[in-house]
Short mmCIF file of C-alpha atoms and ligand atoms in Angstrom, two decimals:
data_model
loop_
_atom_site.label_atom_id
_atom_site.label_comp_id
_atom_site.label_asym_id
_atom_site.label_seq_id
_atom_site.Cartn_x
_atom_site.Cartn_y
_atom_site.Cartn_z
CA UNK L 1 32.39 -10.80 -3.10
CA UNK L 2 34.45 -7.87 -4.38
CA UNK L 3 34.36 -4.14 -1.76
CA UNK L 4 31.58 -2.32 -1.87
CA UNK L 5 32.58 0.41 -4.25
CA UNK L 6 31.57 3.94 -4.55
CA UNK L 7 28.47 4.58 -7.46
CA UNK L 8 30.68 7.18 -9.51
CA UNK L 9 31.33 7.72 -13.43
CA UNK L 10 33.46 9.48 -15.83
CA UNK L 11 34.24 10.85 -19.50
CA UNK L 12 37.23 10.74 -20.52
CA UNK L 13 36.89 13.66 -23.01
CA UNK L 14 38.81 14.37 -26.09
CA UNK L 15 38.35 12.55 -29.54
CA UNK L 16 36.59 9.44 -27.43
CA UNK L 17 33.91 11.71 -26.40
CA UNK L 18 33.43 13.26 -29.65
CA UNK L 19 32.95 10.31 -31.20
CA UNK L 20 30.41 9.15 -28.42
CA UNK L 21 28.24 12.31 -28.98
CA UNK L 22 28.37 12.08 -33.11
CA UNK L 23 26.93 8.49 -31.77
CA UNK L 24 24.15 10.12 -29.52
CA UNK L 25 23.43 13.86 -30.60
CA UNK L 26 20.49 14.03 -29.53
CA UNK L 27 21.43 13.78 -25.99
CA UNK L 28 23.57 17.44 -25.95
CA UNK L 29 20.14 18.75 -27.56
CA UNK L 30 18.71 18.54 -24.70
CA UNK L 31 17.16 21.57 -22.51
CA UNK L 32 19.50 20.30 -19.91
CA UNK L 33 19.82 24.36 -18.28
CA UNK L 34 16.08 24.77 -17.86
CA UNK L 35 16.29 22.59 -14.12
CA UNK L 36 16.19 24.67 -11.41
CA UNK L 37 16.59 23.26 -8.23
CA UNK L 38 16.18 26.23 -6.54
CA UNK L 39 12.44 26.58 -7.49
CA UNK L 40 11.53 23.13 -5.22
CA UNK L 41 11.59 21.90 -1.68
CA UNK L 42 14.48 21.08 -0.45
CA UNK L 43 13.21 17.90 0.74
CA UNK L 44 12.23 16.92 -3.16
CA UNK L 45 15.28 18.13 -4.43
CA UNK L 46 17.18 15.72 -2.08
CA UNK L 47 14.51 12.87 -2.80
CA UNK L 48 15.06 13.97 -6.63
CA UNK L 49 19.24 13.51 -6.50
CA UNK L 50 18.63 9.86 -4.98
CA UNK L 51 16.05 8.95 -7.36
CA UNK L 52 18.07 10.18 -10.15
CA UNK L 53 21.55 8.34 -8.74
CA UNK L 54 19.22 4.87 -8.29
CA UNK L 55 17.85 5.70 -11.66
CA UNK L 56 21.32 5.87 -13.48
CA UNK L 57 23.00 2.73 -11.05
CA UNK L 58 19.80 0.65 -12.93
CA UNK L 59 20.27 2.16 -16.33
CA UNK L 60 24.05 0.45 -15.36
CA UNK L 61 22.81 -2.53 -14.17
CA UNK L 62 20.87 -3.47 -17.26
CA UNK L 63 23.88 -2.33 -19.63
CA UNK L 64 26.30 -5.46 -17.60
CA UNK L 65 23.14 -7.53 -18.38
CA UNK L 66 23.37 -6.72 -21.97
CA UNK L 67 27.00 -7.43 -22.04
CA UNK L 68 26.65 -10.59 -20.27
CA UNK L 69 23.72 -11.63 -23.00
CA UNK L 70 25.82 -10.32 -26.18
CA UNK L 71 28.21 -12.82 -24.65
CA UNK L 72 25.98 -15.91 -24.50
CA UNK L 73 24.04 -14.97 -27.40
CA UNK L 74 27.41 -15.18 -29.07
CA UNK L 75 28.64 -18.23 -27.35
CA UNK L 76 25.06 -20.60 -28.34
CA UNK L 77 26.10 -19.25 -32.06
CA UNK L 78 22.90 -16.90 -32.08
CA UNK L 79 21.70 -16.03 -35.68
CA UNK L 80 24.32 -12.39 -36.28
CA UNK L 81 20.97 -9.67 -36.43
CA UNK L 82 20.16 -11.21 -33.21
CA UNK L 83 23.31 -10.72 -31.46
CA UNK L 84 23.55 -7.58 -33.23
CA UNK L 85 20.26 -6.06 -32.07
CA UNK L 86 21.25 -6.91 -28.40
CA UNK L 87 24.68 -4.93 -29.02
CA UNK L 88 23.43 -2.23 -29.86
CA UNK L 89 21.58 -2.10 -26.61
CA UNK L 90 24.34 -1.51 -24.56
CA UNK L 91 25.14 1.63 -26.23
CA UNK L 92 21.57 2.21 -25.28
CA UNK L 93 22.10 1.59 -21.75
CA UNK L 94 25.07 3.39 -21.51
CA UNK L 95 23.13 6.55 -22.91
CA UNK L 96 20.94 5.78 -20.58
CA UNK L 97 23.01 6.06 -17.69
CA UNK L 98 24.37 9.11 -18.76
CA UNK L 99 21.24 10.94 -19.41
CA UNK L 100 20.17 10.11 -15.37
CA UNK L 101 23.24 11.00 -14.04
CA UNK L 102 22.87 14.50 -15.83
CA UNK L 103 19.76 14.87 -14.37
CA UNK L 104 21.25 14.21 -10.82
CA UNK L 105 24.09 16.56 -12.04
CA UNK L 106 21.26 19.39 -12.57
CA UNK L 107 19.64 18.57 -9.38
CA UNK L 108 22.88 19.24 -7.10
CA UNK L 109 24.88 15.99 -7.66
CA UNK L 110 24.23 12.46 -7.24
CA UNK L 111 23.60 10.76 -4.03
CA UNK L 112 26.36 8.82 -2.20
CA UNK L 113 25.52 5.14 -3.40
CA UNK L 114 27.54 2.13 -2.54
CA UNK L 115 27.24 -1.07 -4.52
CA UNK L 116 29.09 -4.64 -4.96
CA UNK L 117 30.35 -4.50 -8.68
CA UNK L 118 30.22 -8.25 -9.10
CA UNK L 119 26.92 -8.43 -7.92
CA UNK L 120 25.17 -5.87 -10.72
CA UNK L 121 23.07 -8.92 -12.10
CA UNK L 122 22.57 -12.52 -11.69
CA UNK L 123 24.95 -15.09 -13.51
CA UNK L 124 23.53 -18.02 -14.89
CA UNK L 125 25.50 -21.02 -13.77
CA UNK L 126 27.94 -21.81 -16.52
CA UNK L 127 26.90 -25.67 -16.26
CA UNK L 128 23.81 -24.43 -17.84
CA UNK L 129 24.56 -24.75 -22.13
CA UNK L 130 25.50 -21.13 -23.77
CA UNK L 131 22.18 -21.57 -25.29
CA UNK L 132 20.08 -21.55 -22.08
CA UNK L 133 22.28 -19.63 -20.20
CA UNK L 134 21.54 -16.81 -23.11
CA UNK L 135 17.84 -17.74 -22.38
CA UNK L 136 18.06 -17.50 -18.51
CA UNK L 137 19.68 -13.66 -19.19
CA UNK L 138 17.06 -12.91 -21.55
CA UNK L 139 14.08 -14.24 -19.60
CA UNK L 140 15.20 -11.82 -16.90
CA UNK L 141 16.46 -8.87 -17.77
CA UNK L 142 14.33 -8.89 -21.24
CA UNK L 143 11.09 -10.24 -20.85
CA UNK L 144 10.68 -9.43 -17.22
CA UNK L 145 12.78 -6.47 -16.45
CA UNK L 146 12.75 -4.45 -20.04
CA UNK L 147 9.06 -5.65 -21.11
CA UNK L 148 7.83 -4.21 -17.43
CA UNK L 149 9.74 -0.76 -18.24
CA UNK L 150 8.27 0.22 -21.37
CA UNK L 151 5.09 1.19 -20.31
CA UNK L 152 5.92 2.49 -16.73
CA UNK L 153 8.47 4.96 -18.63
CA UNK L 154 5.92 5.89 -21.00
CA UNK L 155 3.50 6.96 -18.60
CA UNK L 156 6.04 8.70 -16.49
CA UNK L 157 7.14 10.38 -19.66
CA UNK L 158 3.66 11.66 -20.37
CA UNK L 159 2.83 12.89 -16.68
CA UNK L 160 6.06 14.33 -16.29
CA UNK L 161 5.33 18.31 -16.61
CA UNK L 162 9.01 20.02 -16.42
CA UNK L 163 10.35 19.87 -19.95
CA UNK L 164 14.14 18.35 -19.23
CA UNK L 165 12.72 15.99 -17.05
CA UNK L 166 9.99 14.97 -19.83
CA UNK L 167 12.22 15.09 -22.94
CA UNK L 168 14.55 12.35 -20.74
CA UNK L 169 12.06 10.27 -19.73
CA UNK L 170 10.50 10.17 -23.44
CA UNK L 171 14.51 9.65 -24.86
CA UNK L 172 14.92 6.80 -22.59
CA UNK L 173 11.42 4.96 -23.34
CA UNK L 174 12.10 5.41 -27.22
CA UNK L 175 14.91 3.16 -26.59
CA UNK L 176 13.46 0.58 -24.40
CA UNK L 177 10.70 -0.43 -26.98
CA UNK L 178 13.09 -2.00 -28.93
CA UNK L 179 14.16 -3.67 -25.56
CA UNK L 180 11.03 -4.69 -24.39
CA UNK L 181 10.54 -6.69 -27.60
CA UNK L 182 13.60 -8.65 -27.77
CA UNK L 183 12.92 -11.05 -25.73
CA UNK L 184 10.15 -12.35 -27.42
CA UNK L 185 11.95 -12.40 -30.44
CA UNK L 186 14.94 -14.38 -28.92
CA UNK L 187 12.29 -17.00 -27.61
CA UNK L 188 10.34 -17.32 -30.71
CA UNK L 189 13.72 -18.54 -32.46
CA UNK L 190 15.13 -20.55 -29.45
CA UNK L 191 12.08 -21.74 -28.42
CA UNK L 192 12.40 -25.28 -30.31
CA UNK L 193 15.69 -26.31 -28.57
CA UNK L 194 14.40 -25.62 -25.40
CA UNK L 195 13.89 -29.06 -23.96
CA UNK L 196 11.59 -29.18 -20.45
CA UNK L 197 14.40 -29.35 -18.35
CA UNK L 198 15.32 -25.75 -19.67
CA UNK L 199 11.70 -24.68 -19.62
CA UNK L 200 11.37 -25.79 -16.18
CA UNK L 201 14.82 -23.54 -15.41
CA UNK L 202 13.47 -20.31 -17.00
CA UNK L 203 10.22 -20.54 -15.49
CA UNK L 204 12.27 -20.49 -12.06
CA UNK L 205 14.20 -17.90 -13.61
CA UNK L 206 10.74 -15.94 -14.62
CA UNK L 207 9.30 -16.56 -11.21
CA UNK L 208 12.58 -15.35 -9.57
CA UNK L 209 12.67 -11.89 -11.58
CA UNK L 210 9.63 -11.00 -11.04
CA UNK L 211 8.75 -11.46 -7.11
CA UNK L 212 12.46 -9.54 -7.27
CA UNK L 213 10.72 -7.02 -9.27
CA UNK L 214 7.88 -6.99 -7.07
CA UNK L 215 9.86 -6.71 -3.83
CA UNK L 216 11.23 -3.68 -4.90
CA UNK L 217 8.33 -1.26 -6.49
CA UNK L 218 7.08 -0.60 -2.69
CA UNK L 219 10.96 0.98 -2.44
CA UNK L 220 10.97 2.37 -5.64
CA UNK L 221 7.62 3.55 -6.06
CA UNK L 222 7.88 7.61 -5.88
CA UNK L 223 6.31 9.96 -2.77
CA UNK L 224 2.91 11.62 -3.18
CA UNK L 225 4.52 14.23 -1.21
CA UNK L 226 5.14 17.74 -3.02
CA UNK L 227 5.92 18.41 -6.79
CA UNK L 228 7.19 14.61 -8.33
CA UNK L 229 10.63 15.51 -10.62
CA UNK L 230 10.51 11.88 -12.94
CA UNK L 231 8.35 9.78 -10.65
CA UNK L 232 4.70 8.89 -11.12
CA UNK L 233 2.51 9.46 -7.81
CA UNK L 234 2.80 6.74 -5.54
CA UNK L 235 -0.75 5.25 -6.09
CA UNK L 236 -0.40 5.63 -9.62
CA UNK L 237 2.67 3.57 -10.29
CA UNK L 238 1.88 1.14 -8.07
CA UNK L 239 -1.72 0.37 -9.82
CA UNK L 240 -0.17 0.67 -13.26
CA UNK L 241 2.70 -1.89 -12.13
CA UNK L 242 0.12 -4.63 -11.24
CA UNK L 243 -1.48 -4.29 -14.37
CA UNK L 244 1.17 -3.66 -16.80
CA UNK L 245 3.29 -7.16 -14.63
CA UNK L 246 0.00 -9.30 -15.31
CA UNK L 247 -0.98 -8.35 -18.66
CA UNK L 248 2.34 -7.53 -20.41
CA UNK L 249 4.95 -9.74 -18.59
CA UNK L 250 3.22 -12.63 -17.00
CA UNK L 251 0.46 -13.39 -19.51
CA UNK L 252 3.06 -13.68 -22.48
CA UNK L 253 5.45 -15.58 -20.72
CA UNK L 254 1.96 -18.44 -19.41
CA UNK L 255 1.48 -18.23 -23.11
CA UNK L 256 4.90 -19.65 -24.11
CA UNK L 257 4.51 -22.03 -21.72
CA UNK L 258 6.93 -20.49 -19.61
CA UNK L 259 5.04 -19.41 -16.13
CA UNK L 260 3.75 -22.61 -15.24
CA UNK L 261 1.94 -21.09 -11.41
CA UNK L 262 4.36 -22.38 -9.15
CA UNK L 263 5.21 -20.03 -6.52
CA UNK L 264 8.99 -21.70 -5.96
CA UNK L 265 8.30 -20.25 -2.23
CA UNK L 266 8.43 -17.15 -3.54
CA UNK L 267 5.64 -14.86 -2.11
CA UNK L 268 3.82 -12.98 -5.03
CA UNK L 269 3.41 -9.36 -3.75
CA UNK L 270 0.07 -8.77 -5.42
CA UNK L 271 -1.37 -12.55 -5.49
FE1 FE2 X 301 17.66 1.65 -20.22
FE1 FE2 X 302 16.73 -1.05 -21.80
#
């Protein structure tokens, strides 16, 4: 296990960055002046800078994921628009990352957040053939992790009333429908050379992601105390995540044959 490392990022400026904003332009469009965090508690501004921090250390979490899956994808000789589409996602990601860090920026500055870097996502074993190691990646971070964002962000984009915080939100979600879709379309073409042995490892890996994913929205789920600055109200989010994990994440994935009901000894938050 590498240090634990400080959660900090750069830009390194000059021609590089120029070319990354041609690449993004919509992101310096952005009424990124109109957050004041003068005009909120203290308290929820502090809450607000962690969220944020958390938000963008996520945003990088998925974009090593990406990178990792570009890689399989590319090792199991994935058809090219397929490993193309998943490319282009980790430009995605990075925007992503930088758009939540701005916000923490706006706020006051990101919290202090420690984290391993060769821990950002799980590895699937390299026994495992590229092909089903690019299907382990892709059952987790796509059809779990991304197909479970989409709609959260979307309804946090439309009860989000300060317009930075809004316009963010909605930029990010735009992105992650494309996301959120991928992983079906990876497993309709890989589906056939799946043999049960793999299906019986990505159903572990399914299982896995999501009591993971479970375990954490009591954490992540927002405050209903004072003014919310990107989070949906406690009760809210955590109704909307059972429904949108049953009917959006677990119900495709029983109906691909890949959530076969066994727990693994994994205890299912909402059973
Ligand atoms: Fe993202
Ligand atoms: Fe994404």
């Amino acid at each position: 296990m590498a240090a634990e490392a400080l959660f900090e990022l750069s830009i390194l400026g000059g021609a590089l960055e120029r070319r990354w904003r041609r690449q993004r332009p919509d992101i310096e469009r952005l009424p990124w002046d109109t957050l004041d965090p003068a005009a909120y508690p203290p308290g929820t501004v502090l809450r607000a800078r962690r969220f944020w921090t958390v938000a963008a250390f996520q945003e990088y979490r998925t974009a090593a994921a990406c990178a990792a899956t570009v890689e399989a994808l590319i090792a199991a000789r994935a058809p090219i628009d397929l490993v193309a589409e998943c490319s282009r996602f980790l430009l995605d990601e990075t925007a992503h990352v930088e758009l939540c860090a701005r916000v923490a920026a706006a706020l006051g500055g990101g919290a202090a957040l420690r984290h391993d870097p060769d821990a950002l996502f799980l590895r699937p074993s390299l026994d495992l053939s590229p092909l089903v190691r690019a299907a382990e990646l892709v059952v987790r971070v796509f059809c779990v992790g991304e197909t479970f964002s989409v709609p959260m962000q979307r309804a946090t984009a439309r009860a989000a009333t300060h317009p930075l915080l809004r316009a963010v939100i909605a930029r990010i979600a735009k992105d992650e429908a494309a996301h959120g879709a991928f992983g079906w379309t990876f497993l309709d073409w890989a589906g056939a050379d799946l043999d049960d042995a793999a299906r019986a490892g990505l159903s572990r890996a399914a299982a896995s992601a999501i009591a993971a994913l479970e375990a954490s929205l009591e954490g992540s789920a927002g405050s209903d105390e004072g003014p919310t600055l990107g989070w949906l109200p406690r009760d809210q989010y955590l109704t909307l995540a059972r429904t949108v994990m049953e009917e959006q994440v677990r119900a495709p994935l029983r109906a691909r044959g890949l959530l076969d009901g066994t727990s693994y000894g994994l205890r299912p938050l909402f059973p």
